[in-house]
Amino acid sequence: MRSALFSVLGALLLAHDVTAQQSVVVPGFKNTKWVLKSEGGSNYACKCHPGDWCWPTSAQWQQLNASVGGNLHINIPPGAPCYNTFEGPLGTINTYDAAKCAEVTANWNSEQFQVELPTAGLWTYFTNDTCRPTTNPSDTCTLGYYPVMVIMAKTIDHIKAGVNFARTHNLRLIIRNTGHDFLGRSVGWGSLVINTHSFQNIKFHNKYTASCGYKGPAVTLGAGVQAFKVLEQAHALNPPKLMLTGECATVGVAGGLVQGGGHGPLTNFYGFLADTALEFKVITADGYLRTVNERAHPDLFWALRGGGPGAFAVIVEATFKLFDDKPSAGITLDINSAHTTNETLFWEAVRIFHSYSTHFVDNNIYVYYELGAGGLNLHVRPIVGIGKTLAELQAIVQPLFDDLNALGITYDTESHSFNTFYELYNNMFETEVAGNSALTGGWTLAREDVVANHTAVIEAFKKVVAAGSFMVGHMWSAGQNLPRSEWHKSAINPRFRHVVDKLITIVPIGGNAPLADKEEAQHRLTYVVDGALREASPNGCAYINEADPFQPNWQQAFWGTNYPRLQQIKKKYDPEGLFYTVSTPGTERWSQIETGTRLCYKL
C-alpha cells in the first residue's frame, strides 16, 4: 500500500534530490557519508540532513517506504492545519483545514491527543515553537526542529528497516513512542523518526521465571503501552496487581521511562522501574533483534536499566515485576495567597512542611507537591500511604498539621481512603497538560544534606521562586526497602539510594523566543535556579528524564561512578552513535551546531 508520501508530497522529494558527491571518510567511523562543517573555530563531521549531498534520493525513500509497508510519511507539524501553507524543508504545500485546525486547537493541551500524533513533543520548547495553532492562517508555519520523516512502525521488521536505513545513510535517528519528554529527545532537526506507539501488546504472567532467579507475577509490555492502560488491566486481575510507574498516567512505560530509571509512588518499596525490569527485546544499532537479560547480553541489560533514554537500542518490549495492590489513603494540603500574603509566614510554613521529608519517607509515605506556581503557593496533592488505613496515615501526618497550627497559618486539606492504590491513583493525582513551552531542570536532595542543613535547602527554594521558576517535588527513597544487594544491578546513580526529595524546576519560555532570551533563560536555569539546589545539597544528583542536560559535570550528576562502564557499553553496541539523545553516555563530542540544528561530531 502506498502512503501519502508518494502522492501529493512525492513530487517534493523528487524535486529535492541532490547530486551525489564524493564520500567523506572520518577517522574512527566506518560510515563514509559525513558532511564536513566548521563553526566557532572547530571542525565537525555531521549527519546527513535535507539539502546535503548524502541525503537519500526519492528512489531510496520509496524503497524504504515499500519495506515498511507504506508507513513512511513526510512529517507535518500538528499545528499546520491552522495555516494556509506549510513551508517545509522539502517544499511548500497547502495545509489549511478549518475543521482540523479547530480539533488541534481544542486538544492542544491534551497529553493523550499529543501522544497519538506521529512526532509531537508533549512540551514544545525544543520544537522551536514555529507552528503552534493560530487564528491567523496567513502566519508562517515551518518545520522548526520537528523531524522531517517518520516511520509509523507496525512490526519489528519496520523498526529494523528504519534502523538500517538511518545507519546506511548516516541520518539523525529519533525513537518515539509517546513523546512524553521534557528535553526534546522525541524531536530533532533534519531527523528520521521511528514511532513505536503501535506496539500495544500486554501479556500477564502468573509465575514468570526470569534469568535473575525471580519467580513471580510479571507483565510483558510493548514499547507503546502507557501507564494508565497497563494499570487498568492489572487492576482487573484477581487479586489486583500493580507495577511501578510514574505519577503521570500517560507516560510510555517500556521506553524512555525505564531507560532513564523511572520513579513513582511505589519507589519507597521497590526502587526504580529499572530495578523491576526482568528482560528486554531490543533492536541494536546493527539492526538485529536481541533478547537481553542477566544471562544474554548482561552488560546491555544493565545499561538499559537506567543508563540513558534512547542511548543504547530500540526497546520493542519489556518484562517487569508485578506487585500486590493494597488499600491506600491520601491527604492533600494547600497553602496559598488565599491563606496568607505574608511572605515570611508562607516560607516558614514551607520550611515546616519540608522538614518532614525524612519522616515521611522513613514511614514509606510518598509525597507529590508543587511550589511557587503562581506566587505564594504550596500545593501538595497527594500525600500517599500505600498499604495504610486513613487513620494510620493521619497519625503519621498529624505532627505536620500540629506545627502548622502552632504557626497560626490557615490551610486547606482533604483526606480519602481507597480499597486499592489504583483507585487512589485515579482519584487523587491530577491530570497533567501538554503543549506548554519551558526549560526543565532539577536536582535531588540527599538525606544527609537535608538533615545537616535544612535552612540552606529552604533558602535555595526561595532563590528558585525568586528567579521566575517553580518546582515540582517528589518525596521518596529509592533505597528505602530495596535490598542493598540489588542496588548495583541497574545503572541508576548510587546516590539516588540516599535521596529524600527529587525536584523538577521549570523556567517558562517560548521555544520561538529570541535567541538572546533563550540563552539568558538557559543560564538562569543552570547557574541560578539549579545552581542554588546543587549548592544546598552537594551530595545530591540529577535524574536524566527530568533535569537540565546542559548542567556542568552532567556525567557525574546523572550516573556518578557508573558512568565509565556506561561509556564502554555504548561504544560496544553503538560505535558510530546512531542512537543520540542529549547528554547520554558517549555524547561528549557530539553537538547540535548552527543554532541547535545539525547534529555533528567534533573532530
Coordinates of C-alpha atoms in Angstrom, one line a residue:
M1 CA 0.0 0.0 0.0
R2 CA 1.3 3.4 -1.0
S3 CA 1.3 6.2 1.6
A4 CA 0.5 9.9 1.1
L5 CA 4.2 10.4 0.9
F6 CA 4.2 9.4 -2.8
S7 CA 1.0 11.2 -3.8
V8 CA 1.0 15.0 -3.2
L9 CA 4.3 15.1 -1.4
G10 CA 6.2 12.6 -3.6
A11 CA 7.0 15.3 -6.1
L12 CA 8.6 17.3 -3.3
L13 CA 11.1 14.5 -2.6
L14 CA 11.8 14.0 -6.3
A15 CA 12.5 17.7 -6.8
H16 CA 14.7 17.7 -3.7
D17 CA 17.1 15.1 -5.0
V18 CA 20.7 16.3 -4.7
T19 CA 23.5 15.2 -7.0
A20 CA 25.8 12.8 -5.2
Q21 CA 29.3 13.9 -4.4
Q22 CA 32.3 12.0 -3.2
S23 CA 32.0 10.3 0.2
V24 CA 34.0 11.8 3.1
V25 CA 36.0 9.5 5.4
V26 CA 36.0 10.4 9.1
P27 CA 38.6 8.6 11.3
G28 CA 37.1 6.3 13.8
F29 CA 33.8 5.7 11.9
K30 CA 33.1 3.0 9.3
N31 CA 30.4 5.2 7.7
T32 CA 31.8 7.5 5.0
K33 CA 28.7 9.6 4.4
W34 CA 29.6 12.6 6.5
V35 CA 29.2 16.3 5.9
L36 CA 32.1 18.5 7.0
K37 CA 31.3 21.8 8.7
S38 CA 33.1 24.4 10.7
E39 CA 31.8 26.6 13.5
G40 CA 33.5 28.7 16.2
G41 CA 37.0 27.6 15.0
S42 CA 36.2 23.9 15.3
N43 CA 35.6 21.3 12.6
Y44 CA 32.7 18.9 12.7
A45 CA 31.6 15.7 10.9
C46 CA 27.8 16.0 10.6
K47 CA 24.9 13.6 10.0
C48 CA 23.1 13.9 6.6
H49 CA 20.3 16.4 6.6
P50 CA 17.9 17.7 3.9
G51 CA 19.9 19.6 1.2
D52 CA 23.1 17.7 1.8
W53 CA 24.7 15.7 -1.0
C54 CA 24.2 12.5 1.0
W55 CA 20.5 13.0 1.8
P56 CA 18.7 9.9 0.4
T57 CA 17.2 10.2 -3.1
S58 CA 13.5 9.9 -3.8
A59 CA 14.1 6.4 -5.1
Q60 CA 15.8 5.4 -1.9
W61 CA 12.9 6.8 0.2
Q62 CA 10.5 4.9 -2.0
Q63 CA 12.4 1.7 -1.4
L64 CA 12.3 2.3 2.4
N65 CA 8.5 3.0 2.2
A66 CA 8.0 -0.3 0.4
S67 CA 10.0 -2.1 3.1
V68 CA 7.8 -0.6 5.9
G69 CA 4.5 -1.4 4.3
G70 CA 3.7 2.1 3.2
N71 CA 4.1 3.5 6.7
L72 CA 6.7 6.2 5.8
H73 CA 5.4 9.8 5.8
I74 CA 6.8 13.3 5.4
N75 CA 6.2 14.9 8.7
I76 CA 4.0 17.9 9.0
P77 CA 3.7 19.8 12.3
P78 CA 0.5 19.3 14.2
G79 CA -0.5 23.0 14.1
A80 CA -0.2 23.1 10.2
P81 CA -4.0 22.8 9.5
C82 CA -4.3 26.3 11.0
Y83 CA -2.1 27.8 8.3
N84 CA -2.6 28.4 4.6
T85 CA 0.7 26.8 3.8
F86 CA 3.4 24.7 5.4
E87 CA 6.9 25.7 4.3
G88 CA 8.9 22.6 4.9
P89 CA 12.5 21.7 4.0
L90 CA 11.3 19.7 1.0
G91 CA 8.9 22.4 -0.3
T92 CA 5.7 24.3 0.3
I93 CA 2.2 22.7 0.4
N94 CA -1.3 24.0 1.2
T95 CA -2.4 22.8 4.6
Y96 CA -5.4 24.9 5.9
D97 CA -8.3 22.9 7.1
A98 CA -10.8 24.7 9.4
A99 CA -12.1 21.5 11.0
K100 CA -8.7 20.0 11.7
C101 CA -7.5 23.4 13.0
A102 CA -10.4 23.5 15.4
E103 CA -9.6 20.0 16.6
V104 CA -5.9 20.7 17.1
T105 CA -6.6 24.0 18.9
A106 CA -9.2 22.4 21.2
N107 CA -6.9 19.5 22.1
W108 CA -3.5 21.2 22.1
N109 CA -3.2 20.8 25.9
S110 CA -4.3 17.2 26.0
E111 CA -1.5 14.8 26.6
Q112 CA -3.3 11.9 25.0
F113 CA -4.1 13.9 21.9
Q114 CA -0.4 14.8 21.5
V115 CA 0.7 11.2 22.3
E116 CA -1.4 9.8 19.4
L117 CA 0.3 12.2 16.8
P118 CA 3.2 10.9 14.8
T119 CA 6.0 13.2 16.1
A120 CA 4.6 15.7 18.5
G121 CA 6.6 16.5 21.6
L122 CA 4.3 17.0 24.6
W123 CA 6.3 20.0 25.7
T124 CA 7.2 22.2 22.8
Y125 CA 10.3 24.2 23.7
F126 CA 12.7 22.0 21.7
T127 CA 10.4 22.1 18.6
N128 CA 11.3 25.8 18.3
D129 CA 7.5 26.5 18.5
T130 CA 7.3 27.6 14.9
C131 CA 3.9 26.2 14.1
R132 CA 1.6 26.4 17.1
P133 CA -2.2 26.7 16.4
T134 CA -3.2 30.2 15.3
T135 CA -6.3 32.2 14.4
N136 CA -4.4 33.9 11.6
P137 CA -3.9 31.4 8.7
S138 CA -1.6 33.8 6.9
D139 CA 1.0 33.4 9.7
T140 CA 4.2 31.4 8.8
C141 CA 4.4 27.7 9.5
T142 CA 7.7 25.9 9.2
L143 CA 9.1 22.6 10.4
G144 CA 11.2 24.1 13.2
Y145 CA 13.0 21.4 14.9
Y146 CA 10.4 18.7 14.3
P147 CA 11.6 15.7 12.3
V148 CA 11.5 15.5 8.5
M149 CA 10.4 11.9 8.0
V150 CA 8.5 9.4 10.2
I151 CA 8.0 5.7 10.1
M152 CA 4.8 4.7 11.8
A153 CA 6.2 1.3 12.7
K154 CA 3.7 -1.6 12.9
T155 CA 6.1 -4.6 13.1
I156 CA 9.6 -5.4 14.3
D157 CA 10.7 -5.6 10.6
H158 CA 9.6 -2.0 10.2
I159 CA 11.8 -0.9 13.0
K160 CA 14.7 -2.9 11.7
A161 CA 14.3 -1.3 8.3
G162 CA 14.3 2.2 9.8
V163 CA 17.4 1.5 11.9
N164 CA 19.3 0.0 8.9
F165 CA 18.3 2.9 6.6
A166 CA 19.4 5.5 9.1
R167 CA 22.7 3.8 9.7
T168 CA 23.4 3.3 6.0
H169 CA 22.6 6.9 5.1
N170 CA 24.0 8.4 8.3
L171 CA 20.7 10.1 9.2
R172 CA 19.9 11.5 12.6
L173 CA 17.5 8.9 14.1
I174 CA 14.8 9.6 16.7
I175 CA 12.9 6.9 18.6
R176 CA 9.5 8.0 19.8
N177 CA 6.7 6.0 21.5
T178 CA 4.7 8.8 23.3
G179 CA 6.7 12.0 23.0
H180 CA 6.5 12.2 26.8
D181 CA 9.7 14.0 27.3
F182 CA 10.8 17.4 28.8
L183 CA 14.2 17.6 27.0
G184 CA 13.3 17.3 23.3
R185 CA 14.5 13.8 22.8
S186 CA 11.4 12.9 20.7
V187 CA 12.1 15.6 18.1
G188 CA 15.2 16.7 16.2
W189 CA 16.0 18.9 13.3
G190 CA 16.5 17.1 10.0
S191 CA 15.8 13.7 11.5
L192 CA 14.0 10.4 10.7
V193 CA 11.7 9.2 13.4
I194 CA 10.7 5.6 14.2
N195 CA 7.4 5.8 16.0
T196 CA 6.7 2.7 18.1
H197 CA 3.4 3.7 19.7
S198 CA 1.5 1.0 17.8
F199 CA 3.3 -1.7 19.9
Q200 CA 0.4 -2.1 22.4
N201 CA 0.8 -5.8 23.4
I202 CA 0.2 -6.6 27.1
K203 CA 0.7 -10.1 28.5
F204 CA 0.4 -11.0 32.2
H205 CA 2.4 -13.9 33.7
N206 CA 1.1 -15.6 36.9
K207 CA 4.6 -17.1 37.6
Y208 CA 7.3 -15.7 35.5
T209 CA 10.7 -17.4 35.7
A210 CA 13.5 -14.8 35.0
S211 CA 17.2 -15.3 34.3
C212 CA 18.0 -13.4 37.5
G213 CA 16.2 -16.1 39.6
Y214 CA 13.0 -14.2 40.1
K215 CA 9.8 -16.4 40.1
G216 CA 6.6 -14.5 40.4
P217 CA 4.0 -12.3 38.8
A218 CA 5.1 -10.2 35.8
V219 CA 3.9 -8.4 32.8
T220 CA 5.3 -8.0 29.3
L221 CA 4.6 -4.7 27.5
G222 CA 5.0 -3.4 24.0
A223 CA 7.0 -0.3 23.6
G224 CA 3.9 1.9 23.1
V225 CA 1.9 0.9 26.2
Q226 CA 1.1 3.7 28.5
A227 CA 0.9 3.6 32.3
F228 CA -2.9 4.0 32.6
K229 CA -3.5 1.1 30.2
V230 CA -1.4 -1.5 32.0
L231 CA -2.5 -0.3 35.4
E232 CA -6.2 -0.7 34.4
Q233 CA -5.7 -4.2 33.2
A234 CA -3.5 -5.2 36.2
H235 CA -6.3 -3.9 38.5
A236 CA -8.7 -6.2 36.8
L237 CA -6.7 -9.3 37.7
N238 CA -7.7 -11.4 40.7
P239 CA -6.3 -10.4 43.0
P240 CA -5.5 -6.9 41.7
K241 CA -1.8 -6.2 40.8
L242 CA 0.4 -3.1 40.4
M243 CA 3.5 -2.3 38.5
L244 CA 5.9 0.5 39.3
T245 CA 5.1 3.5 37.0
G246 CA 5.5 7.3 37.2
E247 CA 2.9 9.5 38.8
C248 CA 1.8 10.6 35.3
A249 CA -0.6 8.1 33.7
T250 CA 0.2 8.9 30.1
V251 CA 3.9 8.0 30.1
G252 CA 5.1 5.1 28.0
V253 CA 6.4 2.5 30.4
A254 CA 8.8 0.4 28.2
G255 CA 10.7 3.2 26.6
G256 CA 12.4 6.3 27.9
L257 CA 10.9 5.8 31.4
V258 CA 12.8 2.6 32.2
Q259 CA 15.9 3.7 30.3
G260 CA 16.1 6.8 32.4
G261 CA 15.2 4.9 35.6
G262 CA 11.5 5.5 36.3
H263 CA 10.4 6.7 39.7
G264 CA 6.9 6.8 41.1
P265 CA 4.7 6.3 44.1
L266 CA 6.0 2.7 44.7
T267 CA 9.6 3.8 44.7
N268 CA 9.8 3.6 48.5
F269 CA 9.0 -0.1 48.3
Y270 CA 10.7 -1.3 45.2
G271 CA 13.2 1.3 44.0
F272 CA 13.0 2.5 40.4
L273 CA 11.1 0.9 37.5
A274 CA 14.5 -0.1 36.2
D275 CA 15.1 -2.1 39.3
T276 CA 12.0 -4.2 38.5
A277 CA 12.9 -4.9 34.8
L278 CA 13.4 -8.6 34.1
E279 CA 14.0 -8.7 30.3
F280 CA 14.0 -6.6 27.2
K281 CA 13.6 -7.4 23.5
V282 CA 15.5 -4.7 21.6
I283 CA 16.9 -3.8 18.2
T284 CA 20.5 -2.7 18.4
A285 CA 22.4 -0.3 16.1
D286 CA 23.4 -3.2 13.8
G287 CA 19.7 -3.9 13.0
Y288 CA 19.5 -7.2 14.9
L289 CA 16.7 -8.2 17.3
R290 CA 18.2 -9.4 20.6
T291 CA 16.7 -10.7 23.9
V292 CA 18.5 -9.0 26.7
N293 CA 18.6 -10.2 30.4
E294 CA 21.0 -11.1 33.1
R295 CA 22.3 -14.0 31.1
A296 CA 22.0 -12.8 27.5
H297 CA 24.0 -9.6 26.9
P298 CA 24.1 -8.8 30.7
D299 CA 26.1 -5.6 30.1
L300 CA 23.4 -4.2 27.8
F301 CA 20.7 -5.3 30.2
W302 CA 22.4 -3.4 33.0
A303 CA 22.7 -0.3 30.8
L304 CA 19.1 -0.3 29.6
R305 CA 18.1 -0.2 33.3
G306 CA 18.6 3.5 33.9
G307 CA 21.7 4.1 31.7
G308 CA 20.1 6.7 29.5
P309 CA 16.9 7.1 27.4
G310 CA 17.3 6.3 23.7
A311 CA 21.0 5.7 24.1
F312 CA 21.7 2.0 23.6
A313 CA 18.9 0.3 21.5
V314 CA 15.3 0.4 20.4
I315 CA 13.1 -1.3 23.0
V316 CA 10.4 -3.4 21.3
E317 CA 9.0 -4.9 24.5
A318 CA 10.0 -5.2 28.2
T319 CA 9.0 -7.5 31.1
F320 CA 8.6 -6.2 34.6
K321 CA 7.7 -7.5 38.1
L322 CA 4.2 -7.1 39.3
F323 CA 3.2 -6.5 42.9
D324 CA 0.0 -7.0 45.0
D325 CA -2.2 -3.9 45.2
K326 CA -3.2 -2.7 48.7
P327 CA -5.7 -0.5 50.4
S328 CA -4.3 3.1 50.5
A329 CA -5.1 6.5 51.8
G330 CA -4.3 10.0 50.7
I331 CA -4.2 13.6 52.1
T332 CA -4.0 16.9 50.4
L333 CA -2.6 20.2 51.7
D334 CA -2.8 23.7 50.1
I335 CA -1.3 26.9 51.4
N336 CA -1.5 29.9 49.1
S337 CA -2.3 33.6 48.9
A338 CA -5.9 32.9 49.9
H339 CA -4.4 31.9 53.3
T340 CA -1.7 34.5 53.7
T341 CA 0.1 37.2 51.8
N342 CA 2.8 37.4 54.4
E343 CA 5.9 36.0 52.7
T344 CA 7.7 35.4 55.9
L345 CA 4.8 33.4 57.3
F346 CA 4.4 31.4 54.0
W347 CA 8.1 30.4 53.8
E348 CA 8.1 29.3 57.4
A349 CA 5.1 27.1 56.6
V350 CA 7.1 25.7 53.6
R351 CA 10.1 25.1 56.0
I352 CA 7.8 23.2 58.4
F353 CA 6.3 21.1 55.6
H354 CA 9.6 20.2 54.1
S355 CA 11.3 19.4 57.4
Y356 CA 9.1 16.3 57.5
S357 CA 10.6 14.8 54.3
T358 CA 12.8 12.3 56.1
H359 CA 9.9 11.5 58.5
F360 CA 7.6 10.8 55.5
V361 CA 10.0 8.5 53.6
D362 CA 11.0 6.7 56.7
N363 CA 7.3 5.8 57.1
N364 CA 7.1 4.7 53.4
I365 CA 5.0 7.8 52.6
Y366 CA 5.1 9.2 49.1
V367 CA 4.5 13.0 48.6
Y368 CA 3.9 14.9 45.4
Y369 CA 3.9 18.7 45.6
E370 CA 4.2 21.9 43.6
L371 CA 5.9 25.1 45.0
G372 CA 5.9 28.6 43.6
A373 CA 3.5 28.2 40.6
G374 CA 1.5 31.4 40.7
G375 CA 3.4 33.1 43.6
L376 CA 3.0 32.1 47.2
N377 CA 1.6 28.6 46.5
L378 CA 2.3 25.3 48.1
H379 CA 0.1 22.6 46.5
V380 CA 0.5 19.1 48.0
R381 CA -1.5 16.5 46.1
P382 CA -1.3 13.9 47.4
I383 CA 0.5 12.6 50.5
V384 CA 0.1 8.9 49.9
G385 CA 0.1 5.9 52.3
I386 CA 0.2 2.7 50.3
G387 CA -1.0 -0.3 52.5
K388 CA -2.1 2.1 55.2
T389 CA -5.5 3.0 56.6
L390 CA -6.5 6.6 56.7
A391 CA -6.1 6.6 60.5
E392 CA -2.6 5.3 60.1
L393 CA -1.7 7.9 57.5
Q394 CA -3.3 10.7 59.6
A395 CA -1.2 9.7 62.6
I396 CA 2.0 10.0 60.5
V397 CA 1.0 13.4 59.1
Q398 CA -0.6 14.9 62.2
P399 CA 2.7 16.3 63.6
L400 CA 3.0 18.4 60.5
F401 CA -0.5 19.8 61.0
D402 CA 0.2 20.4 64.7
D403 CA 3.2 22.5 63.7
L404 CA 1.3 24.5 61.1
N405 CA -1.5 25.1 63.6
A406 CA 1.0 26.4 66.1
L407 CA 2.4 28.7 63.5
G408 CA -1.0 30.2 63.1
I409 CA -1.4 29.8 59.4
T410 CA -4.6 28.5 57.8
Y411 CA -4.7 25.8 55.1
D412 CA -7.0 23.6 53.1
T413 CA -6.8 19.8 53.4
E414 CA -8.8 16.7 52.4
S415 CA -8.4 13.1 53.4
H416 CA -9.6 10.0 51.5
S417 CA -9.3 6.2 51.8
F418 CA -9.5 3.7 49.0
N419 CA -9.7 -0.1 48.6
T420 CA -6.6 -0.1 46.4
F421 CA -3.8 2.2 45.4
Y422 CA -5.1 2.1 41.8
E423 CA -8.3 3.8 42.9
L424 CA -6.3 6.4 44.7
Y425 CA -4.1 6.9 41.7
N426 CA -7.1 7.7 39.5
N427 CA -8.8 9.9 42.0
M428 CA -6.1 11.9 43.8
F429 CA -3.3 12.5 41.2
E430 CA -4.2 15.4 38.9
T431 CA -4.2 15.3 35.1
E432 CA -1.2 16.9 33.5
V433 CA -1.3 19.1 30.4
A434 CA 0.7 19.2 27.2
G435 CA 1.5 22.0 24.7
N436 CA 3.4 24.3 27.1
S437 CA 6.9 25.6 26.4
A438 CA 9.5 25.8 29.1
L439 CA 13.1 24.8 30.1
T440 CA 13.2 22.0 32.6
G441 CA 15.9 21.3 35.2
G442 CA 16.1 19.6 38.5
W443 CA 18.1 18.2 41.3
T444 CA 17.7 15.8 44.2
L445 CA 18.1 16.4 47.9
A446 CA 20.3 13.9 49.8
R447 CA 19.2 12.9 53.2
E448 CA 22.5 13.9 54.8
D449 CA 22.1 17.4 53.4
V450 CA 18.5 17.8 54.5
V451 CA 19.4 16.7 58.0
A452 CA 22.6 18.7 58.3
N453 CA 21.4 22.0 56.8
H454 CA 17.7 22.2 56.1
T455 CA 17.9 26.0 56.4
A456 CA 20.1 26.1 53.3
V457 CA 17.5 23.9 51.4
I458 CA 14.7 26.4 52.1
E459 CA 16.9 29.4 51.1
A460 CA 17.5 27.6 47.8
F461 CA 13.8 27.1 47.3
K462 CA 13.4 30.9 47.8
K463 CA 16.0 31.6 45.1
V464 CA 14.3 29.2 42.7
V465 CA 11.0 31.0 43.0
A466 CA 12.6 34.5 43.0
A467 CA 14.3 33.6 39.7
G468 CA 10.9 33.2 38.0
S469 CA 10.9 29.4 38.2
F470 CA 8.7 26.9 40.1
M471 CA 9.3 23.4 41.4
V472 CA 7.6 20.0 41.5
G473 CA 8.8 17.8 44.3
H474 CA 8.6 14.0 44.8
M475 CA 9.4 12.7 48.3
W476 CA 10.6 9.1 48.2
S477 CA 13.7 7.0 48.9
A478 CA 14.8 4.6 46.2
G479 CA 16.9 2.7 48.8
Q480 CA 14.3 2.5 51.5
N481 CA 13.2 -1.1 51.0
L482 CA 15.1 -2.3 48.0
P483 CA 17.8 -4.7 49.3
R484 CA 21.2 -3.2 49.1
S485 CA 22.3 -6.3 47.2
E486 CA 20.0 -5.2 44.4
W487 CA 21.3 -1.6 44.1
H488 CA 24.2 -2.4 41.7
K489 CA 22.1 -4.5 39.3
S490 CA 20.9 -1.4 37.4
A491 CA 22.8 1.6 36.1
I492 CA 21.0 4.0 38.4
N493 CA 23.3 6.6 40.1
P494 CA 24.2 5.1 43.5
R495 CA 23.4 8.5 45.1
F496 CA 19.7 8.0 44.3
R497 CA 19.6 5.4 47.1
H498 CA 20.0 8.2 49.7
V499 CA 17.6 10.8 48.2
V500 CA 14.6 12.0 50.2
D501 CA 13.2 14.6 47.6
K502 CA 13.6 14.7 43.8
L503 CA 12.8 18.2 42.4
I504 CA 11.9 19.3 38.9
T505 CA 12.5 23.0 38.2
I506 CA 10.6 24.8 35.4
V507 CA 11.6 28.1 33.7
P508 CA 8.8 29.2 31.3
I509 CA 9.9 30.5 27.9
G510 CA 8.7 30.2 24.4
G511 CA 10.5 27.9 22.0
N512 CA 10.3 30.7 19.4
A513 CA 11.7 33.3 21.8
P514 CA 14.7 35.4 20.5
L515 CA 18.0 33.6 20.8
A516 CA 19.3 36.0 23.4
D517 CA 16.3 35.4 25.6
K518 CA 16.8 31.6 25.2
E519 CA 20.4 31.9 26.2
E520 CA 19.5 34.0 29.3
A521 CA 16.9 31.5 30.4
Q522 CA 19.2 28.6 30.0
H523 CA 21.9 30.4 32.0
R524 CA 19.4 31.2 34.7
L525 CA 18.2 27.6 34.9
T526 CA 21.7 26.1 35.0
Y527 CA 23.5 28.5 37.3
V528 CA 20.9 30.4 39.3
V529 CA 17.9 28.0 39.8
D530 CA 19.6 24.6 39.7
G531 CA 22.8 26.1 41.0
A532 CA 21.1 27.1 44.2
L533 CA 19.9 23.5 44.7
R534 CA 23.3 22.0 43.9
E535 CA 24.8 24.2 46.5
A536 CA 22.3 23.3 49.1
S537 CA 22.6 19.6 48.5
P538 CA 26.2 18.8 47.3
N539 CA 25.5 15.1 47.9
G540 CA 22.5 15.1 45.6
C541 CA 22.3 14.1 41.9
A542 CA 20.2 14.6 38.9
Y543 CA 17.6 12.5 37.1
I544 CA 18.2 12.3 33.3
N545 CA 14.5 12.3 32.4
E546 CA 13.7 15.5 34.4
A547 CA 16.8 17.7 34.6
D548 CA 19.0 20.2 32.8
P549 CA 21.0 18.3 30.2
F550 CA 23.4 21.3 30.0
Q551 CA 24.4 21.4 33.6
P552 CA 28.2 21.2 34.5
N553 CA 29.5 17.6 35.0
W554 CA 26.4 16.0 33.7
Q555 CA 28.1 12.6 33.6
Q556 CA 28.6 12.6 37.3
A557 CA 25.2 14.2 38.1
F558 CA 23.3 11.6 36.1
W559 CA 25.3 8.4 36.7
G560 CA 28.1 9.0 39.2
T561 CA 30.5 6.1 39.5
N562 CA 28.6 4.1 36.9
Y563 CA 29.4 6.4 34.0
P564 CA 32.7 4.9 32.8
R565 CA 31.1 1.5 32.4
L566 CA 28.2 3.0 30.5
Q567 CA 30.6 4.7 28.1
Q568 CA 32.2 1.3 27.4
I569 CA 28.9 -0.4 26.7
K570 CA 27.8 2.4 24.4
K571 CA 31.0 2.1 22.4
K572 CA 30.5 -1.7 22.2
Y573 CA 26.9 -1.7 21.0
D574 CA 26.7 1.6 19.1
P575 CA 30.2 2.6 18.0
E576 CA 29.0 5.2 15.4
G577 CA 26.5 7.0 17.6
L578 CA 23.4 6.0 15.7
F579 CA 21.3 6.4 18.9
Y580 CA 21.8 10.0 20.0
T581 CA 20.0 11.7 22.8
V582 CA 21.4 14.8 24.5
S583 CA 23.8 14.3 27.5
T584 CA 23.7 10.5 27.5
P585 CA 26.7 8.2 27.6
G586 CA 29.2 8.7 24.9
T587 CA 27.9 12.0 23.6
E588 CA 30.7 14.3 24.9
R589 CA 31.9 15.2 21.4
W590 CA 28.5 15.4 19.8
S591 CA 26.9 18.9 19.3
Q592 CA 24.0 20.5 17.6
I593 CA 25.7 23.3 15.7
E594 CA 24.2 26.1 13.6
T595 CA 21.8 27.3 16.2
G596 CA 20.9 23.9 17.6
T597 CA 20.1 22.2 14.2
R598 CA 22.8 20.0 12.6
L599 CA 23.9 17.0 14.7
C600 CA 27.7 16.7 14.4
Y601 CA 30.7 15.1 15.9
K602 CA 33.6 17.4 16.8
L603 CA 36.8 16.4 15.1

